[in-house]
CSV table of C-alpha atoms in Angstrom, one decimal:
chain,number,residue,atom,x,y,z
F,19,MET,CA,-11.2,11.7,6.5
F,20,LYS,CA,-8.1,10.8,4.6
F,21,LYS,CA,-8.0,11.8,1.0
F,22,THR,CA,-6.7,9.2,-1.4
F,23,THR,CA,-6.0,9.5,-5.1
F,24,ALA,CA,-5.7,6.7,-7.6
F,25,ARG,CA,-3.2,6.5,-10.4
F,26,ILE,CA,-4.2,4.5,-13.4
F,27,LYS,CA,-1.6,3.0,-15.7
F,28,ASN,CA,-2.2,1.2,-19.0
F,29,ILE,CA,-0.2,-2.0,-19.1
F,30,THR,CA,0.4,-3.7,-22.4
F,31,HIS,CA,1.0,-7.5,-22.5
F,32,THR,CA,1.7,-9.6,-25.5
F,33,HIS,CA,0.4,-13.2,-25.1
F,34,THR,CA,0.8,-16.3,-27.2
F,35,GLY,CA,-0.4,-15.7,-30.7
F,36,ASP,CA,0.9,-12.1,-30.6
F,37,THR,CA,-2.4,-10.9,-29.2
F,38,GLU,CA,-1.8,-7.5,-27.5
F,39,ILE,CA,-3.9,-6.9,-24.4
F,40,VAL,CA,-4.1,-3.5,-22.6
F,41,HIS,CA,-5.6,-3.2,-19.2
F,42,SER,CA,-5.6,-0.6,-16.4
F,43,HIS,CA,-3.7,-1.0,-13.2
F,44,SER,CA,-4.3,1.4,-10.3
F,45,HIS,CA,-2.2,2.3,-7.3
F,46,GLU,CA,-4.0,4.0,-4.5
F,47,ALA,CA,-2.0,6.2,-2.3
F,48,GLY,CA,-1.7,5.1,1.3
F,49,THR,CA,-3.1,1.6,0.8
F,50,GLY,CA,0.2,-0.3,1.1
F,51,HIS,CA,0.1,-1.6,-2.5
F,52,LYS,CA,2.7,-4.1,-3.4
F,53,HIS,CA,5.8,-3.0,-5.2
F,54,SER,CA,8.0,-5.1,-7.5
F,55,HIS,CA,11.6,-3.9,-7.3
F,56,GLN,CA,14.8,-4.9,-8.9
F,57,ASN,CA,16.7,-5.4,-5.6
F,58,THR,CA,14.2,-7.5,-3.6
F,59,LYS,CA,16.4,-10.6,-3.5
F,60,ALA,CA,19.5,-8.6,-2.5
F,61,VAL,CA,17.6,-6.8,0.2
F,62,LEU,CA,16.2,-10.1,1.6
F,63,ASN,CA,19.7,-11.6,1.6
F,64,ARG,CA,21.1,-8.6,3.4
F,65,LEU,CA,18.4,-8.7,6.0
F,66,SER,CA,18.9,-12.4,6.6
F,67,ARG,CA,22.6,-11.7,7.2
F,68,ALA,CA,21.9,-8.8,9.5
F,69,ALA,CA,19.5,-11.0,11.5
F,70,GLY,CA,22.2,-13.7,11.8
F,71,HIS,CA,24.7,-11.1,13.1
F,72,LEU,CA,22.1,-9.8,15.5
F,73,ASP,CA,21.5,-13.3,16.8
F,74,SER,CA,25.3,-13.5,17.3
F,75,VAL,CA,25.3,-10.3,19.3
F,76,LYS,CA,22.5,-11.7,21.5
F,77,ARG,CA,24.6,-14.9,22.1
F,78,MET,CA,27.6,-12.7,22.9
F,79,ILE,CA,25.6,-10.9,25.6
F,80,GLU,CA,24.2,-14.2,27.0
F,81,ASP,CA,27.8,-15.6,27.1
F,82,GLY,CA,29.1,-12.5,28.9
F,83,LYS,CA,31.5,-11.4,26.1
F,84,ASP,CA,33.5,-8.3,26.4
F,85,CYS,CA,31.4,-5.1,25.9
F,86,SER,CA,33.8,-3.7,23.4
F,87,GLU,CA,33.5,-6.8,21.2
F,88,VAL,CA,29.7,-6.6,21.5
F,89,LEU,CA,29.6,-3.0,20.5
F,90,ILE,CA,31.8,-3.6,17.5
F,91,GLN,CA,29.6,-6.4,16.4
F,92,LEU,CA,26.5,-4.3,17.0
F,93,SER,CA,27.9,-1.5,15.0
F,94,ALA,CA,28.3,-3.9,12.1
F,95,VAL,CA,24.6,-4.9,12.4
F,96,ILE,CA,23.6,-1.2,12.4
F,97,ALA,CA,25.8,-0.5,9.3
F,98,ALA,CA,24.3,-3.5,7.5
F,99,LEU,CA,20.7,-2.2,8.2
F,100,ASN,CA,21.6,1.3,7.1
F,101,SER,CA,23.1,0.0,3.9
F,102,THR,CA,20.0,-2.1,3.3
F,103,GLY,CA,17.8,1.0,3.9
F,104,LYS,CA,19.8,3.0,1.4
F,105,ILE,CA,19.2,0.3,-1.3
F,106,ILE,CA,15.5,0.3,-0.5
F,107,LEU,CA,15.4,4.1,-0.7
F,108,GLU,CA,17.2,4.2,-4.0
F,109,ASP,CA,14.9,1.5,-5.4
F,110,HIS,CA,11.9,3.4,-4.2
F,111,ILE,CA,13.0,6.7,-5.7
F,112,GLN,CA,13.9,5.0,-9.1
F,113,ASN,CA,10.6,3.1,-9.3
F,114,CYS,CA,7.8,4.7,-7.3
F,115,ILE,CA,8.8,8.3,-6.9
F,116,VAL,CA,9.5,8.7,-10.6
F,117,ASP,CA,5.9,7.5,-11.3
F,118,ALA,CA,4.6,9.7,-8.6
F,119,ILE,CA,6.3,12.8,-10.1
F,120,GLU,CA,5.0,11.9,-13.5
F,121,SER,CA,1.5,11.6,-12.3
F,122,GLY,CA,1.6,14.6,-9.9
F,123,ASP,CA,1.1,12.4,-6.8
F,124,LYS,CA,2.3,14.8,-4.1
F,125,THR,CA,1.2,12.4,-1.3
F,126,SER,CA,3.9,9.9,-2.3
F,127,LEU,CA,6.5,12.7,-2.1
F,128,GLU,CA,5.3,13.8,1.3
F,129,ASN,CA,5.4,10.2,2.5
F,130,LEU,CA,9.0,9.8,1.1
F,131,ASN,CA,10.1,12.9,3.1
F,132,LYS,CA,8.6,11.5,6.3
F,133,ALA,CA,10.3,8.2,5.7
F,134,ILE,CA,13.7,9.8,5.1
F,135,ASP,CA,13.3,11.9,8.3
F,136,ARG,CA,12.7,8.8,10.3
F,137,PHE,CA,15.4,6.8,8.5
F,138,ILE,CA,18.2,9.3,9.2
F,139,LYS,CA,17.4,9.8,12.9
């Protein structure tokens, strides 16, 4: 059985009329909770561009283009994906991992290590 731990944060909101409301928000490890990051729009734009370039590579192959040209274009797609991965990793460390360290969540750190191992293969 997989062990999960919950992190509870108190979130303060000020609503109309200057009423302050505090509520708890939990993140359970391993449940795929949704993250809100600063770079989401930039990441989505980069992924759209990479997908467009990959479609170009596919058309180049279908059209019988020179292998050298295809490889150059494919390397650009790979570089774009690696760059996007680095942005996601940086964002994850700055937002999620900092919280995990502060709350003593060792599972998130283990998951980060596994993700890095797979990303750099």
